[in-house]
mmCIF file of N, CA and C in Angstrom:
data_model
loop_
_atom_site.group_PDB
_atom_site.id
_atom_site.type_symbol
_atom_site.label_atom_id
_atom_site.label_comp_id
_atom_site.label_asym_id
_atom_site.label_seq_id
_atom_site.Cartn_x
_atom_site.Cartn_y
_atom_site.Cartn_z
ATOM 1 N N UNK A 1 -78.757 -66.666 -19.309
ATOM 2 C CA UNK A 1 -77.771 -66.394 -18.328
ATOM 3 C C UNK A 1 -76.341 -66.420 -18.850
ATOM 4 N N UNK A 2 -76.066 -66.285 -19.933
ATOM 5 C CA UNK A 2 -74.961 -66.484 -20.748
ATOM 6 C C UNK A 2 -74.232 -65.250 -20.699
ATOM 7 N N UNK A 3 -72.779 -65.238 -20.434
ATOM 8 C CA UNK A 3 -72.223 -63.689 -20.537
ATOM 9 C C UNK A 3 -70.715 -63.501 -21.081
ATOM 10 N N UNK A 4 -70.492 -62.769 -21.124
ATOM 11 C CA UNK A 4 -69.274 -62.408 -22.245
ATOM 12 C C UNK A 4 -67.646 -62.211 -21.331
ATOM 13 N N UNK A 5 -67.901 -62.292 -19.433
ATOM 14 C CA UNK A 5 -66.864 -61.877 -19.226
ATOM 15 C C UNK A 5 -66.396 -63.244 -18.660
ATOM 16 N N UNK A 6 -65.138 -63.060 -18.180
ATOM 17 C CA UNK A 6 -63.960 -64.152 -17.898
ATOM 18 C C UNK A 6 -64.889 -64.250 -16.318
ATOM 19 N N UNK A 7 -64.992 -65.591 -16.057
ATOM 20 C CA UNK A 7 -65.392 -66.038 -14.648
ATOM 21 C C UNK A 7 -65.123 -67.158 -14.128
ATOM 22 N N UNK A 8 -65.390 -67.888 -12.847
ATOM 23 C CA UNK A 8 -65.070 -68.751 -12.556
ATOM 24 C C UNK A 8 -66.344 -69.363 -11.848
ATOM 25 N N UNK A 9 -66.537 -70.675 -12.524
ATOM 26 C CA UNK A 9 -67.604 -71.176 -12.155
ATOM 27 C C UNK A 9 -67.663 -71.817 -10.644
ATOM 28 N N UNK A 10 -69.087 -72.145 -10.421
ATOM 29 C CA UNK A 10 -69.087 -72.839 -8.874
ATOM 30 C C UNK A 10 -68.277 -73.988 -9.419
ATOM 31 N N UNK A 11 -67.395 -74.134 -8.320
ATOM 32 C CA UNK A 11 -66.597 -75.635 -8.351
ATOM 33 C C UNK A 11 -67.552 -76.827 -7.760
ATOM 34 N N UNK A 12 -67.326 -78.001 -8.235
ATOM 35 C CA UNK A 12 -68.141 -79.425 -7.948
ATOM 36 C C UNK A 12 -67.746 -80.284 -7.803
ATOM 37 N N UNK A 13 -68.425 -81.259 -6.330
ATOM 38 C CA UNK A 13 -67.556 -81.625 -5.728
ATOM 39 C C UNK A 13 -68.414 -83.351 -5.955
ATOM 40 N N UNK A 14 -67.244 -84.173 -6.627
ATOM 41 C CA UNK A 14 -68.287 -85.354 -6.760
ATOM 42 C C UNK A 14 -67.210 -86.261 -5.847
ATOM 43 N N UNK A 15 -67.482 -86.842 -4.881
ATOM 44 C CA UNK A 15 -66.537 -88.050 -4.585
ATOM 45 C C UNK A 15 -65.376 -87.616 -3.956
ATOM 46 N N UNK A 16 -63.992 -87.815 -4.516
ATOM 47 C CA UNK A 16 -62.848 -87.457 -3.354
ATOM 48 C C UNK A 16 -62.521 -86.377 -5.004
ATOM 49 N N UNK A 17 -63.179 -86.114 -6.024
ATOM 50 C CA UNK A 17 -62.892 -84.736 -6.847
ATOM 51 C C UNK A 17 -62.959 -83.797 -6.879
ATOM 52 N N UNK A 18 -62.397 -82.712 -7.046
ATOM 53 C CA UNK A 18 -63.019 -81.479 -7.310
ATOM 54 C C UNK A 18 -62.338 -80.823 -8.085
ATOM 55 N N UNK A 19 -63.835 -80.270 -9.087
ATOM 56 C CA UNK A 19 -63.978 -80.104 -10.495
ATOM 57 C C UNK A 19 -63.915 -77.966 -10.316
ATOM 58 N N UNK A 20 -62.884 -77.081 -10.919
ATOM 59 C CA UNK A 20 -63.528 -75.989 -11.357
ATOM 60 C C UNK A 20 -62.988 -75.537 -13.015
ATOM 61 N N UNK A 21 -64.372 -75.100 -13.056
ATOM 62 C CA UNK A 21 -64.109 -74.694 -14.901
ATOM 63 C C UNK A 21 -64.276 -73.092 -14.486
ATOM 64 N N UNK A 22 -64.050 -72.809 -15.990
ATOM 65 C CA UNK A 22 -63.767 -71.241 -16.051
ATOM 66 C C UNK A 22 -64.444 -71.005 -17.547
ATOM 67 N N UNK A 23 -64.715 -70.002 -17.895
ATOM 68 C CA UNK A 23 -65.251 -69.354 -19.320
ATOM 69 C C UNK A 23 -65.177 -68.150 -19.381
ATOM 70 N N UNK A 24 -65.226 -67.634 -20.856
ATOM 71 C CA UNK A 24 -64.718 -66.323 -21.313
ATOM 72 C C UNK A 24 -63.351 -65.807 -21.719
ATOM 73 N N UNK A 25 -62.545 -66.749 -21.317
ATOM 74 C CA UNK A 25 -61.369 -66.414 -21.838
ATOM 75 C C UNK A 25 -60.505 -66.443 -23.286
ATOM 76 N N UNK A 26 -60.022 -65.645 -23.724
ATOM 77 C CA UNK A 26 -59.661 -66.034 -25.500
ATOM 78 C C UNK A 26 -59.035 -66.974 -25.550
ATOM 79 N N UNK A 27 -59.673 -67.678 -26.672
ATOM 80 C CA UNK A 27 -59.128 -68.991 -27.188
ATOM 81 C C UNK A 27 -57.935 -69.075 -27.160
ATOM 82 N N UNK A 28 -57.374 -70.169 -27.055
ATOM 83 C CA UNK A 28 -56.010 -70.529 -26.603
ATOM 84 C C UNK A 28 -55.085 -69.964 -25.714
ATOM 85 N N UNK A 29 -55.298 -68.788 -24.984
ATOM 86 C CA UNK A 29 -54.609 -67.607 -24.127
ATOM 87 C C UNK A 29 -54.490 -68.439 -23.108
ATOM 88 N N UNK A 30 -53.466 -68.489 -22.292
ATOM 89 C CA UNK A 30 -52.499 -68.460 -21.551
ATOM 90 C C UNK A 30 -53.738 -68.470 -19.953
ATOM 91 N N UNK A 31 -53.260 -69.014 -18.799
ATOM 92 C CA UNK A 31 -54.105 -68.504 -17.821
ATOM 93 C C UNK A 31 -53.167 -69.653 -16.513
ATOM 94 N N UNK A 32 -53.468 -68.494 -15.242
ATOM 95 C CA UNK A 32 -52.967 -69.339 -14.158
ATOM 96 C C UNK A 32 -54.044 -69.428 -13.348
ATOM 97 N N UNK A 33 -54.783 -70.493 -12.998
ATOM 98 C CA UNK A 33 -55.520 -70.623 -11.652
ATOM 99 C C UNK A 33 -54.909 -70.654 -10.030
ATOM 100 N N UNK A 34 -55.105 -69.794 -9.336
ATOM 101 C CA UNK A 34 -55.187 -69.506 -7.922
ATOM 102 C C UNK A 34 -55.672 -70.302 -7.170
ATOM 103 N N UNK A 35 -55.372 -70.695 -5.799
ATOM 104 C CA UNK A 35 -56.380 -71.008 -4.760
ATOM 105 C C UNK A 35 -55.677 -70.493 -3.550
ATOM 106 N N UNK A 36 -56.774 -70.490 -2.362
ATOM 107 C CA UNK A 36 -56.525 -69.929 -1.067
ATOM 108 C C UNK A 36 -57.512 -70.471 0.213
ATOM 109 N N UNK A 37 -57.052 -70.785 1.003
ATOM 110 C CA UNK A 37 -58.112 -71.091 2.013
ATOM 111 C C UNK A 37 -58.665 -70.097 2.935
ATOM 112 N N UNK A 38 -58.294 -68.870 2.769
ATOM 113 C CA UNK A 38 -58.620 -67.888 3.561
ATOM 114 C C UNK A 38 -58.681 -66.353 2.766
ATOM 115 N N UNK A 39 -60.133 -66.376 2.567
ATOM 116 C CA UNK A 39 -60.025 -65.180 0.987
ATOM 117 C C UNK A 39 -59.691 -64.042 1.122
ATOM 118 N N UNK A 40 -59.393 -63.624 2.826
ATOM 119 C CA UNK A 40 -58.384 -62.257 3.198
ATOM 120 C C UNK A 40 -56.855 -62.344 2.858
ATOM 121 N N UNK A 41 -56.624 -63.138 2.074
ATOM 122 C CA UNK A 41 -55.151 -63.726 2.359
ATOM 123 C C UNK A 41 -54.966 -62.782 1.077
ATOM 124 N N UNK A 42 -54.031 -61.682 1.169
ATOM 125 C CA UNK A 42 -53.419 -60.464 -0.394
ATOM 126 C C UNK A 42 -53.173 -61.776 -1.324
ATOM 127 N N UNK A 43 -53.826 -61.220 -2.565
ATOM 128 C CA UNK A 43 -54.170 -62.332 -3.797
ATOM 129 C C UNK A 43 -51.999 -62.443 -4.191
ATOM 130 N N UNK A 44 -51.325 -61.490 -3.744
ATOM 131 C CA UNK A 44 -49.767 -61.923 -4.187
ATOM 132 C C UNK A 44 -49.651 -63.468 -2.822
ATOM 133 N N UNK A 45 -50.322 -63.343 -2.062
ATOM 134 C CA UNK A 45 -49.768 -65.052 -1.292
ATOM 135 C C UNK A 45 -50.708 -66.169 -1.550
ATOM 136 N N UNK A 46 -51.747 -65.999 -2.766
ATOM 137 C CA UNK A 46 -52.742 -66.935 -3.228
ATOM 138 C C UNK A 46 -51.399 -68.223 -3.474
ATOM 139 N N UNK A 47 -51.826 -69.482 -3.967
ATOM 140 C CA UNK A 47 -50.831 -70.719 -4.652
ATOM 141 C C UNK A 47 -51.412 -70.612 -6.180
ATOM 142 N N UNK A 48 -50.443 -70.650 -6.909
ATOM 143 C CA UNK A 48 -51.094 -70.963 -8.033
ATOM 144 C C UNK A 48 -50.933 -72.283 -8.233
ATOM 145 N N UNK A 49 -52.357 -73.343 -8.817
ATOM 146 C CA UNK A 49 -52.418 -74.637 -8.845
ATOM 147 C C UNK A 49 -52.201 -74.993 -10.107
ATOM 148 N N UNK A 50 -52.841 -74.465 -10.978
ATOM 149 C CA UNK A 50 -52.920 -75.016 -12.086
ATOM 150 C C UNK A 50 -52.675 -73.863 -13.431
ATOM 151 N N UNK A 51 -51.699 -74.090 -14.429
ATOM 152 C CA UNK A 51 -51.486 -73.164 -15.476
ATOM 153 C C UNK A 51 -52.152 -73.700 -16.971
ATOM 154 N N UNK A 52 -52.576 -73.305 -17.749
ATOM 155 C CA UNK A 52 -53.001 -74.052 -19.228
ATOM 156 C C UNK A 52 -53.356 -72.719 -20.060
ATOM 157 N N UNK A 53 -54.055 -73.395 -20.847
ATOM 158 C CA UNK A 53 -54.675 -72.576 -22.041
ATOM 159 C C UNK A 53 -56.407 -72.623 -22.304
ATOM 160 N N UNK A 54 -57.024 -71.432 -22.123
ATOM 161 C CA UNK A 54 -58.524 -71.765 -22.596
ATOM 162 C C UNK A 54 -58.642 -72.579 -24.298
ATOM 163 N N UNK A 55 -59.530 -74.069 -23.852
ATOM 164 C CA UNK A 55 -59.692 -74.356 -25.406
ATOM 165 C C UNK A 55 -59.960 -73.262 -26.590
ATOM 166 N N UNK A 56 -61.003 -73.866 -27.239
ATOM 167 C CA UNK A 56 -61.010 -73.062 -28.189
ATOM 168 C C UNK A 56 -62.217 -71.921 -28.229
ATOM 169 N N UNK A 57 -63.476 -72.611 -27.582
ATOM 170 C CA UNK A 57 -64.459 -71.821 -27.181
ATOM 171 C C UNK A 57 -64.180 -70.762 -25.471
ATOM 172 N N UNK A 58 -62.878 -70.787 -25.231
ATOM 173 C CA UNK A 58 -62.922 -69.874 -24.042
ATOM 174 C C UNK A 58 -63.203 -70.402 -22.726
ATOM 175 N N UNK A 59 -63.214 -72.016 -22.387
ATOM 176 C CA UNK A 59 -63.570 -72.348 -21.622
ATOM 177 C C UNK A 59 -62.128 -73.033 -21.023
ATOM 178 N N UNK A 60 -61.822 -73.306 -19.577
ATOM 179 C CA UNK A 60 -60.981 -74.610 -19.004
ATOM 180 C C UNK A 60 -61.678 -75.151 -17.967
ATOM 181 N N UNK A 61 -61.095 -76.285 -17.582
ATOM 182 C CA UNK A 61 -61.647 -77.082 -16.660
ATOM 183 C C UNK A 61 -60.502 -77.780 -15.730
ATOM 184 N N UNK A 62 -60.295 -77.924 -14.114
ATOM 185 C CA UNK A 62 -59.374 -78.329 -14.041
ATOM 186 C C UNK A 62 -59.874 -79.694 -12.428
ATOM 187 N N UNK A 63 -59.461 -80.345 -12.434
ATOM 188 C CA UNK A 63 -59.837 -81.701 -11.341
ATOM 189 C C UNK A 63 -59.136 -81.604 -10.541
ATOM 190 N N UNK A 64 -59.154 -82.072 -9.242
ATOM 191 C CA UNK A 64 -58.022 -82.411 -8.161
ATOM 192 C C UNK A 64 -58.640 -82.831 -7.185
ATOM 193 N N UNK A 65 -57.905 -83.427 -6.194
ATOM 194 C CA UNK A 65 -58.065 -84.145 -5.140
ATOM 195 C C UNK A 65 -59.078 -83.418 -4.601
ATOM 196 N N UNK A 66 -60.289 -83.795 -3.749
ATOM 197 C CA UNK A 66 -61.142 -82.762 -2.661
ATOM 198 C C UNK A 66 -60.794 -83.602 -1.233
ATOM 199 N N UNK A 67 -60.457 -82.349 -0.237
ATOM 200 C CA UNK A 67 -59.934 -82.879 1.269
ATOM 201 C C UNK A 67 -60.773 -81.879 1.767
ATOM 202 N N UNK A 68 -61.753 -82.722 2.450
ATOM 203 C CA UNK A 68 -62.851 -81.505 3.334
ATOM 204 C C UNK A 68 -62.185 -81.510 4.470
ATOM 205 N N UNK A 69 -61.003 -81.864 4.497
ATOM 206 C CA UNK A 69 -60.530 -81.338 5.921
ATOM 207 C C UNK A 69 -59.966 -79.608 5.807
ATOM 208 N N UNK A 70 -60.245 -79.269 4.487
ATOM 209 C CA UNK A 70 -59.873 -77.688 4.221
ATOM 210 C C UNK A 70 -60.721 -76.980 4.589
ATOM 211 N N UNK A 71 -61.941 -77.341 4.827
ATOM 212 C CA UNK A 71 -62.586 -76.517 4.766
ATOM 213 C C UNK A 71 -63.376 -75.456 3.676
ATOM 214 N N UNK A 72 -63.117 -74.067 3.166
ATOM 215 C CA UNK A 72 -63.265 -73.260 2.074
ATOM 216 C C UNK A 72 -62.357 -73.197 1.330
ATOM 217 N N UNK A 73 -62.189 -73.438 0.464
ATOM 218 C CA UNK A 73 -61.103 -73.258 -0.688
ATOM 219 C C UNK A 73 -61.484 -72.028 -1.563
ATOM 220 N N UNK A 74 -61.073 -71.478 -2.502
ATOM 221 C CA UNK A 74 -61.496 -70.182 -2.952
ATOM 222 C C UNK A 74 -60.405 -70.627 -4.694
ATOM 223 N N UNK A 75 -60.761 -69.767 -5.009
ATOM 224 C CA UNK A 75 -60.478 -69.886 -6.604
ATOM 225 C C UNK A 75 -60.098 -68.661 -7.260
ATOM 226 N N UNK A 76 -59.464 -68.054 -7.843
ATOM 227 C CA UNK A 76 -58.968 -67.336 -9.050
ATOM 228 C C UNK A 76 -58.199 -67.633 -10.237
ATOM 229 N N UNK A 77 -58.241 -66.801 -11.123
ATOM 230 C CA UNK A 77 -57.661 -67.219 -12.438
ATOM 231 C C UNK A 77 -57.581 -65.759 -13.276
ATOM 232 N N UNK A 78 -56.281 -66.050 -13.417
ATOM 233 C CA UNK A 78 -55.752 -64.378 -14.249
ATOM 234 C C UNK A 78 -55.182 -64.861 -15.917
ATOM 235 N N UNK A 79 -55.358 -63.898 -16.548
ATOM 236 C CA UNK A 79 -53.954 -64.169 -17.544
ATOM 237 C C UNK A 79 -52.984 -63.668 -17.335
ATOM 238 N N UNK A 80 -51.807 -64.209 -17.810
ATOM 239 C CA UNK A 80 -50.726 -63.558 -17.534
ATOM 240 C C UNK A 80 -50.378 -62.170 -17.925
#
């Protein structure tokens, strides 16, 4: 099940955390993660949460608070 393009994994939710990783992206490149609570919302009024760099194998990972009072949260991640 292994694949070559940029994606975003199911996010996981342990405790008051929540965990989403990403893979495929070139090593060390640049990347902004998105979120949205409403996935009709035009991706220009997404928030961007989190900015970094894929390690070295193409992967990131990023943690934060989980508030199920949100409800759906949604996820993206571009390079710049």
């Amino acid at each position: 099940g292994l694949e070559d393009t940029m994606r975003v994994c199911f996010p996981v939710i342990s405790g008051a955390s929540l965990t989403v990783n990403g893979v495929g992206g070139p090593t060390n490149a640049g990347f902004v993660l998105y979120s949205t609570t409403n996935i009709a919302t035009p991706f220009g009024l997404w928030t961007p949460v989190f900015t970094n760099h894929f390690d070295q194998f193409g992967v990131f990972d990023y943690t934060n608070g989980y508030n199920p009072a949100l409800g759906h949260e949604f996820f993206r991640f571009v390079l710049p």
